[in-house]
């Protein structure tokens, strides 16, 4: 169903679930309204092997448990598991498979994910193919077990058609995993669109305060959940209770934050589109994005991600722009309340060979912004003054 601006309608009950789901104060003896922090690494048993709910901090912790259940609810799914990072969550999913199994990955994944699949999983005997999202079906083989895509790719913000790829996956009896870090469960629920597994790096918009590294896997499939829970414990890729406490707090404002990220990033994109020194702006929420209509069909809005090309800028001029920014911070990562800027050709994709970077349109004049929650006038003034410092031929 389409809501305002042709997007899907906003998820009903989302903010209420973020605040209340699995957090009834009556479940704690203290009746604390905020879920109490439990740092204990072990839990008393009534008799040997006879314990109440938790046994040992690696296998389960009350703060992790609340967060996992709440996050699953927000993704409109049954089961969530938290891992010590987004890549930890990815490693958990990769570990569902065995040597000789084949995994198809999108060809422009988050650099850490490409490295994990391409350099580590291959060493463990998994066969990995990196394939453009439009050519996935032709890459499916007898031993293909998993397709791994990102709902919005980094840094060129290409929209991936999850229902179309889910149909291909299921026709061939292959699982589909979607990394939805750039969009979040506030704007898109990949399980509803046909994915079997969802991953978020909670480090980004979901926690949104740039002070926790964590990941989550979400599924409706009990068998996958049981296997992943075994791996989470056995591989020891678990988050700290305090970090779970922090993320549980942060997601209470996810709905509010995402609305403001959307508003600010759209304003920034609009400003950049009219600037004479900007060649092209990439923002899936703007009609100028070639897949804007598809994006509106798959989501209820857009996050803070905007990429743009400075006209005729060589590396030096892009560096000049980035070091001239005063409010926006030059740094890795995204999704926090601080606005961040990055030069993907040097930073996230610095290790990608230049010819491959050219294929992906990741040139030295491509800037990626994660638009935060500052006042929009200050962000636009900052971009304006930094663009003034760039000396280029127009
Ligand atoms: C950051 C990120 C990851 C990895 O998450 P970490 O929490 O840093 O391990 C995976 N996918 C995407 C799209 C990301 O942006």
Short mmCIF file of C-alpha atoms and ligand atoms in Angstrom, two decimals:
data_model
loop_
_atom_site.label_atom_id
_atom_site.label_comp_id
_atom_site.label_asym_id
_atom_site.label_seq_id
_atom_site.Cartn_x
_atom_site.Cartn_y
_atom_site.Cartn_z
CA UNK A 1 0.00 0.00 0.00
CA UNK A 2 1.32 3.41 -0.90
CA UNK A 3 1.29 6.21 1.65
CA UNK A 4 2.43 9.81 1.42
CA UNK A 5 4.74 10.63 -1.54
CA UNK A 6 4.09 7.19 -3.04
CA UNK A 7 6.20 5.40 -0.41
CA UNK A 8 4.88 2.40 1.48
CA UNK A 9 2.94 3.51 4.54
CA UNK A 10 4.91 3.97 7.73
CA UNK A 11 5.05 0.87 9.92
CA UNK A 12 2.16 0.97 12.39
CA UNK A 13 3.00 0.50 16.06
CA UNK A 14 6.74 0.68 15.40
CA UNK A 15 7.62 3.32 18.00
CA UNK A 16 5.40 1.65 20.60
CA UNK A 17 7.05 -1.72 19.98
CA UNK A 18 10.52 -0.15 20.20
CA UNK A 19 9.60 1.28 23.60
CA UNK A 20 7.53 -1.56 25.04
CA UNK A 21 8.02 -4.91 23.27
CA UNK A 22 9.30 -7.52 25.76
CA UNK A 23 10.05 -4.72 28.25
CA UNK A 24 7.13 -5.03 30.68
CA UNK A 25 8.45 -3.77 34.06
CA UNK A 26 6.45 -6.46 35.87
CA UNK A 27 8.87 -9.13 34.71
CA UNK A 28 11.62 -7.70 36.97
CA UNK A 29 11.38 -8.07 40.75
CA UNK A 30 12.36 -4.37 41.03
CA UNK A 31 9.54 -3.31 38.65
CA UNK A 32 12.13 -1.04 36.97
CA UNK A 33 10.60 0.74 33.98
CA UNK A 34 13.93 0.60 32.16
CA UNK A 35 15.27 -2.91 31.65
CA UNK A 36 17.94 -3.37 34.37
CA UNK A 37 21.55 -3.93 33.31
CA UNK A 38 22.79 -7.41 34.20
CA UNK A 39 26.56 -7.70 33.94
CA UNK A 40 26.85 -11.09 35.71
CA UNK A 41 28.63 -13.66 33.56
CA UNK A 42 27.00 -16.59 35.33
CA UNK A 43 23.64 -17.44 36.91
CA UNK A 44 22.82 -19.51 39.99
CA UNK A 45 21.29 -22.93 39.41
CA UNK A 46 18.58 -24.55 41.59
CA UNK A 47 20.30 -27.90 41.15
CA UNK A 48 22.94 -29.18 38.68
CA UNK A 49 21.65 -28.45 35.18
CA UNK A 50 18.45 -26.99 36.61
CA UNK A 51 18.48 -23.25 35.95
CA UNK A 52 15.79 -20.62 35.62
CA UNK A 53 16.44 -18.99 32.25
CA UNK A 54 20.08 -18.04 31.94
CA UNK A 55 23.09 -20.21 32.55
CA UNK A 56 26.25 -18.49 31.35
CA UNK A 57 26.76 -15.03 29.84
CA UNK A 58 28.01 -16.24 26.47
CA UNK A 59 24.99 -18.48 25.90
CA UNK A 60 22.50 -15.86 27.07
CA UNK A 61 22.06 -12.63 29.01
CA UNK A 62 18.86 -10.76 30.01
CA UNK A 63 19.83 -7.53 28.23
CA UNK A 64 20.75 -9.38 25.05
CA UNK A 65 17.54 -11.38 25.26
CA UNK A 66 15.31 -8.28 25.52
CA UNK A 67 17.14 -6.59 22.65
CA UNK A 68 16.96 -9.65 20.39
CA UNK A 69 13.23 -10.09 20.90
CA UNK A 70 12.53 -6.39 20.45
CA UNK A 71 14.61 -6.17 17.26
CA UNK A 72 12.84 -9.22 15.79
CA UNK A 73 9.49 -7.52 16.48
CA UNK A 74 10.64 -4.33 14.76
CA UNK A 75 11.59 -6.35 11.65
CA UNK A 76 8.17 -8.01 11.77
CA UNK A 77 9.80 -11.38 12.43
CA UNK A 78 10.01 -14.01 15.12
CA UNK A 79 13.67 -14.51 15.93
CA UNK A 80 16.60 -12.15 16.46
CA UNK A 81 20.17 -12.83 17.55
CA UNK A 82 22.74 -10.20 18.44
CA UNK A 83 26.42 -10.55 17.57
CA UNK A 84 29.45 -8.56 18.62
CA UNK A 85 29.52 -6.70 15.27
CA UNK A 86 27.75 -6.57 11.92
CA UNK A 87 30.56 -8.67 10.48
CA UNK A 88 30.18 -11.09 13.40
CA UNK A 89 26.52 -11.53 12.37
CA UNK A 90 27.65 -12.10 8.78
CA UNK A 91 30.21 -14.68 9.89
CA UNK A 92 27.44 -16.44 11.83
CA UNK A 93 25.34 -16.77 8.68
CA UNK A 94 28.34 -17.85 6.56
CA UNK A 95 29.03 -20.55 9.15
CA UNK A 96 25.67 -22.19 8.42
CA UNK A 97 27.37 -23.61 5.32
CA UNK A 98 30.13 -26.12 4.73
CA UNK A 99 33.16 -26.49 2.48
CA UNK A 100 32.00 -27.02 -1.12
CA UNK A 101 28.81 -24.95 -0.74
CA UNK A 102 28.39 -22.02 -3.11
CA UNK A 103 27.34 -18.50 -2.07
CA UNK A 104 26.42 -15.70 -4.49
CA UNK A 105 27.14 -12.18 -3.25
CA UNK A 106 26.28 -8.82 -4.79
CA UNK A 107 29.30 -7.30 -6.55
CA UNK A 108 29.38 -4.06 -4.57
CA UNK A 109 29.06 -5.02 -0.93
CA UNK A 110 30.28 -3.21 2.16
CA UNK A 111 34.07 -3.62 1.95
CA UNK A 112 34.33 -5.65 5.18
CA UNK A 113 31.65 -8.06 3.95
CA UNK A 114 33.45 -8.55 0.60
CA UNK A 115 36.66 -9.26 2.50
CA UNK A 116 34.94 -11.74 4.84
CA UNK A 117 33.35 -13.70 1.99
CA UNK A 118 36.18 -13.30 -0.53
CA UNK A 119 39.21 -13.82 1.69
CA UNK A 120 38.08 -15.77 4.75
CA UNK A 121 35.11 -17.91 3.68
CA UNK A 122 37.02 -19.02 0.57
CA UNK A 123 39.90 -20.15 2.79
CA UNK A 124 37.39 -22.31 4.68
CA UNK A 125 36.34 -23.99 1.43
CA UNK A 126 33.17 -22.07 0.59
CA UNK A 127 32.82 -21.12 -3.08
CA UNK A 128 31.97 -17.44 -3.46
CA UNK A 129 30.83 -15.61 -6.63
CA UNK A 130 30.50 -11.83 -6.67
CA UNK A 131 27.81 -11.02 -9.21
CA UNK A 132 25.91 -7.90 -10.21
CA UNK A 133 22.44 -8.03 -8.62
CA UNK A 134 20.81 -8.05 -12.07
CA UNK A 135 22.65 -11.26 -13.08
CA UNK A 136 22.11 -13.46 -10.05
CA UNK A 137 19.97 -16.14 -11.67
CA UNK A 138 22.61 -17.04 -14.25
CA UNK A 139 25.16 -17.55 -11.44
CA UNK A 140 23.11 -20.17 -9.58
CA UNK A 141 24.73 -23.61 -9.56
CA UNK A 142 23.81 -27.05 -8.25
CA UNK A 143 25.61 -26.35 -4.95
CA UNK A 144 24.37 -22.74 -4.44
CA UNK A 145 22.99 -22.38 -0.94
CA UNK A 146 22.79 -18.66 -0.27
CA UNK A 147 22.35 -15.31 -2.04
CA UNK A 148 23.70 -12.32 -0.11
CA UNK A 149 22.64 -8.80 -1.09
CA UNK A 150 22.45 -5.32 0.42
CA UNK A 151 19.12 -3.51 0.05
CA UNK A 152 20.91 -0.27 -0.86
CA UNK A 153 24.50 -0.56 -2.01
CA UNK A 154 27.46 1.44 -0.79
CA UNK A 155 28.46 4.10 -1.83
CA UNK A 156 26.52 4.48 -5.09
CA UNK A 157 23.14 3.79 -3.43
CA UNK A 158 21.84 1.34 -6.02
CA UNK A 159 18.43 -0.05 -5.06
CA UNK A 160 18.22 -3.84 -5.01
CA UNK A 161 14.88 -5.42 -5.93
CA UNK A 162 14.46 -7.78 -2.96
CA UNK A 163 11.13 -9.40 -4.05
CA UNK A 164 12.53 -10.16 -7.52
CA UNK A 165 15.68 -11.76 -6.08
CA UNK A 166 13.64 -13.63 -3.42
CA UNK A 167 11.55 -15.15 -6.23
CA UNK A 168 14.72 -16.32 -8.02
CA UNK A 169 16.21 -17.68 -4.78
CA UNK A 170 13.13 -19.65 -3.84
CA UNK A 171 12.60 -21.02 -7.35
CA UNK A 172 16.04 -22.62 -7.00
CA UNK A 173 15.65 -23.57 -3.34
CA UNK A 174 18.34 -21.13 -2.25
CA UNK A 175 18.24 -18.92 0.86
CA UNK A 176 18.24 -15.14 0.56
CA UNK A 177 20.03 -12.96 3.13
CA UNK A 178 19.66 -9.16 3.00
CA UNK A 179 21.94 -6.68 4.74
CA UNK A 180 19.61 -3.77 5.38
CA UNK A 181 22.00 -1.55 7.34
CA UNK A 182 21.61 1.48 5.02
CA UNK A 183 17.79 1.48 5.15
CA UNK A 184 16.94 0.08 8.64
CA UNK A 185 13.84 -1.79 9.76
CA UNK A 186 12.04 1.52 10.21
CA UNK A 187 11.84 2.00 6.45
CA UNK A 188 12.01 -1.58 5.13
CA UNK A 189 11.36 -5.09 6.44
CA UNK A 190 13.10 -7.52 4.08
CA UNK A 191 11.40 -10.56 5.65
CA UNK A 192 8.06 -9.16 4.42
CA UNK A 193 9.64 -8.78 0.96
CA UNK A 194 10.70 -12.45 0.84
CA UNK A 195 14.13 -12.61 2.50
CA UNK A 196 14.92 -15.61 4.71
CA UNK A 197 17.53 -13.78 6.77
CA UNK A 198 18.15 -10.12 7.53
CA UNK A 199 21.33 -8.59 8.89
CA UNK A 200 21.80 -5.11 10.30
CA UNK A 201 25.02 -3.58 11.47
CA UNK A 202 23.48 -2.05 14.60
CA UNK A 203 26.62 0.10 14.72
CA UNK A 204 25.02 2.43 12.16
CA UNK A 205 21.52 3.98 12.14
CA UNK A 206 19.97 1.38 14.44
CA UNK A 207 22.09 2.38 17.44
CA UNK A 208 22.64 5.76 15.85
CA UNK A 209 24.85 7.24 18.57
CA UNK A 210 28.24 6.11 17.21
CA UNK A 211 29.19 4.42 20.48
CA UNK A 212 28.44 0.70 20.02
CA UNK A 213 29.69 -1.92 17.53
CA UNK A 214 27.07 -4.68 17.17
CA UNK A 215 25.12 -6.70 14.62
CA UNK A 216 21.85 -8.64 14.48
CA UNK A 217 20.46 -11.51 12.43
CA UNK A 218 16.69 -11.78 12.01
CA UNK A 219 14.66 -14.70 10.66
CA UNK A 220 11.24 -16.31 10.77
CA UNK A 221 12.75 -19.74 10.19
CA UNK A 222 13.00 -21.69 13.48
CA UNK A 223 15.55 -24.12 12.08
CA UNK A 224 17.88 -21.32 10.90
CA UNK A 225 17.41 -19.57 14.25
CA UNK A 226 18.35 -22.71 16.20
CA UNK A 227 21.45 -23.26 14.08
CA UNK A 228 22.48 -19.60 14.41
CA UNK A 229 21.92 -19.62 18.15
CA UNK A 230 24.22 -22.63 18.41
CA UNK A 231 26.85 -20.80 16.32
CA UNK A 232 26.49 -17.55 18.27
CA UNK A 233 27.31 -19.39 21.49
CA UNK A 234 29.83 -21.89 20.10
CA UNK A 235 31.80 -19.32 18.12
CA UNK A 236 31.56 -16.82 20.97
CA UNK A 237 30.60 -13.87 18.73
CA UNK A 238 28.51 -12.21 21.43
CA UNK A 239 27.97 -8.57 22.43
CA UNK A 240 28.54 -7.18 25.93
CA UNK A 241 25.49 -6.68 28.18
CA UNK A 242 26.18 -2.95 28.51
CA UNK A 243 26.24 -2.56 24.73
CA UNK A 244 22.89 -4.38 24.53
CA UNK A 245 21.54 -2.00 27.16
CA UNK A 246 22.74 0.96 25.07
CA UNK A 247 21.18 -0.31 21.84
CA UNK A 248 17.90 -1.10 23.64
CA UNK A 249 17.87 2.54 24.71
CA UNK A 250 18.84 3.86 21.28
CA UNK A 251 16.12 2.05 19.34
CA UNK A 252 13.50 3.86 21.44
CA UNK A 253 14.22 6.92 19.32
CA UNK A 254 14.80 5.10 16.03
CA UNK A 255 11.47 6.25 14.53
CA UNK A 256 12.14 9.87 15.50
CA UNK A 257 15.73 9.78 14.33
CA UNK A 258 14.98 8.15 10.98
CA UNK A 259 12.31 10.74 10.14
CA UNK A 260 14.83 13.50 10.79
CA UNK A 261 17.65 11.73 8.89
CA UNK A 262 15.24 11.48 5.95
CA UNK A 263 14.20 15.13 6.14
CA UNK A 264 17.77 16.38 6.42
CA UNK A 265 19.22 14.11 3.72
CA UNK A 266 16.48 15.12 1.26
CA UNK A 267 17.22 18.81 1.92
CA UNK A 268 20.95 18.20 1.46
CA UNK A 269 20.32 16.31 -1.79
CA UNK A 270 18.06 19.09 -3.09
CA UNK A 271 20.71 21.69 -2.28
CA UNK A 272 23.47 19.68 -3.96
CA UNK A 273 21.36 19.09 -7.09
CA UNK A 274 21.22 22.83 -7.73
CA UNK A 275 24.90 23.55 -6.97
CA UNK A 276 26.99 24.42 -10.06
CA UNK A 277 30.03 22.49 -8.77
CA UNK A 278 28.05 19.27 -8.34
CA UNK A 279 27.88 16.95 -11.32
CA UNK A 280 25.38 14.42 -10.00
CA UNK A 281 23.60 13.51 -6.76
CA UNK A 282 22.64 9.98 -5.72
CA UNK A 283 19.75 9.81 -3.27
CA UNK A 284 17.08 7.11 -3.69
CA UNK A 285 14.43 9.43 -2.21
CA UNK A 286 14.88 12.04 -4.97
CA UNK A 287 13.13 11.75 -8.36
CA UNK A 288 16.58 12.27 -9.97
CA UNK A 289 17.64 8.78 -8.77
CA UNK A 290 17.16 6.31 -11.67
CA UNK A 291 15.48 3.77 -9.35
CA UNK A 292 13.40 6.21 -7.34
CA UNK A 293 10.10 4.51 -8.31
CA UNK A 294 11.38 1.04 -7.36
CA UNK A 295 12.73 2.41 -4.09
CA UNK A 296 9.33 3.88 -3.19
CA UNK A 297 7.72 0.50 -3.80
CA UNK A 298 10.10 -1.29 -1.43
CA UNK A 299 10.44 1.18 1.43
CA UNK A 300 8.53 3.72 3.47
CA UNK A 301 11.31 6.31 3.35
CA UNK A 302 15.01 6.94 3.17
CA UNK A 303 17.84 7.26 5.65
CA UNK A 304 20.62 9.82 5.81
CA UNK A 305 22.75 8.47 2.95
CA UNK A 306 23.58 10.80 0.05
CA UNK A 307 26.43 10.45 -2.42
CA UNK A 308 27.48 13.01 -5.01
CA UNK A 309 30.13 13.71 -7.63
CA UNK A 310 31.99 17.02 -7.58
CA UNK A 311 32.24 18.33 -11.15
CA UNK A 312 35.66 17.79 -12.76
CA UNK A 313 37.32 17.25 -9.40
CA UNK A 314 40.56 15.32 -9.14
CA UNK A 315 41.62 13.67 -5.88
CA UNK A 316 43.21 16.90 -4.59
CA UNK A 317 40.01 18.89 -4.97
CA UNK A 318 37.91 16.23 -3.23
CA UNK A 319 40.43 16.23 -0.39
CA UNK A 320 40.25 20.01 -0.27
CA UNK A 321 36.44 19.82 0.01
CA UNK A 322 36.53 17.22 2.77
CA UNK A 323 39.15 18.94 4.88
CA UNK A 324 37.28 22.26 4.56
CA UNK A 325 34.14 20.89 6.23
CA UNK A 326 33.62 22.27 9.73
CA UNK A 327 30.31 20.84 10.99
CA UNK A 328 30.38 17.60 9.00
CA UNK A 329 33.16 15.28 10.18
CA UNK A 330 35.52 13.43 7.85
CA UNK A 331 35.37 9.86 9.19
CA UNK A 332 34.50 6.25 8.41
CA UNK A 333 31.06 4.86 9.32
CA UNK A 334 27.56 6.25 9.03
CA UNK A 335 24.17 6.41 10.67
CA UNK A 336 24.91 8.45 13.77
CA UNK A 337 23.53 11.80 14.82
CA UNK A 338 26.79 13.44 13.68
CA UNK A 339 26.94 14.09 9.95
CA UNK A 340 29.91 12.30 8.44
CA UNK A 341 31.62 12.60 5.07
CA UNK A 342 33.88 10.10 3.35
CA UNK A 343 35.89 9.63 0.17
CA UNK A 344 35.06 6.02 -0.77
CA UNK A 345 37.79 5.75 -3.46
CA UNK A 346 40.43 6.23 -0.76
CA UNK A 347 38.66 5.11 2.42
CA UNK A 348 36.11 2.23 2.23
CA UNK A 349 37.13 1.14 -1.29
CA UNK A 350 40.82 2.06 -1.16
CA UNK A 351 41.77 -1.60 -1.45
CA UNK A 352 39.61 -2.16 -4.56
CA UNK A 353 41.76 -2.09 -7.76
CA UNK A 354 41.31 1.10 -9.76
CA UNK A 355 39.79 -0.54 -12.86
CA UNK A 356 37.18 -2.29 -10.69
CA UNK A 357 36.49 1.00 -8.91
CA UNK A 358 35.87 2.62 -12.28
CA UNK A 359 33.35 -0.13 -13.16
CA UNK A 360 31.54 0.63 -9.89
CA UNK A 361 31.69 4.42 -10.57
CA UNK A 362 33.71 4.94 -7.40
CA UNK A 363 35.91 7.73 -8.70
CA UNK A 364 37.99 10.26 -6.77
CA UNK A 365 35.24 12.90 -7.16
CA UNK A 366 32.59 10.76 -5.42
CA UNK A 367 31.76 11.95 -1.92
CA UNK A 368 29.55 9.96 0.46
CA UNK A 369 27.61 11.74 3.18
CA UNK A 370 25.80 10.28 6.13
CA UNK A 371 23.51 13.16 6.97
CA UNK A 372 22.97 13.44 10.71
CA UNK A 373 20.59 15.31 12.95
CA UNK A 374 22.17 18.77 13.13
CA UNK A 375 20.19 21.85 12.07
CA UNK A 376 19.74 21.72 8.32
CA UNK A 377 20.87 25.36 7.80
CA UNK A 378 24.21 24.56 9.42
CA UNK A 379 24.71 21.49 7.24
CA UNK A 380 23.91 23.33 4.03
CA UNK A 381 26.09 26.31 4.97
CA UNK A 382 28.93 23.92 5.72
CA UNK A 383 28.60 22.16 2.35
CA UNK A 384 28.34 25.54 0.63
CA UNK A 385 31.51 26.97 2.20
CA UNK A 386 33.48 23.75 1.56
CA UNK A 387 32.37 23.67 -2.09
CA UNK A 388 33.53 27.30 -2.43
CA UNK A 389 37.05 26.14 -1.51
CA UNK A 390 37.09 23.68 -4.41
CA UNK A 391 38.80 25.15 -7.47
CA UNK A 392 37.57 23.45 -10.60
CA UNK A 393 36.88 24.29 -14.23
CA UNK A 394 33.13 24.68 -14.67
C1 LIG B 1 29.22 -1.27 8.82
C2 LIG B 1 28.56 -2.24 7.94
C3 LIG B 1 28.73 -3.62 8.13
C4 LIG B 1 29.64 -4.18 9.20
O1 LIG B 1 29.21 -3.85 10.46
P1 LIG B 1 30.21 -3.75 11.72
O2 LIG B 1 29.25 -3.51 12.84
O3 LIG B 1 31.15 -2.62 11.45
O4 LIG B 1 30.90 -5.06 11.81
C5 LIG B 1 28.07 -4.48 7.29
N1 LIG B 1 27.27 -4.02 6.30
C6 LIG B 1 27.10 -2.71 6.08
C7 LIG B 1 26.21 -2.28 4.96
C8 LIG B 1 27.72 -1.77 6.89
O5 LIG B 1 27.56 -0.47 6.64
#
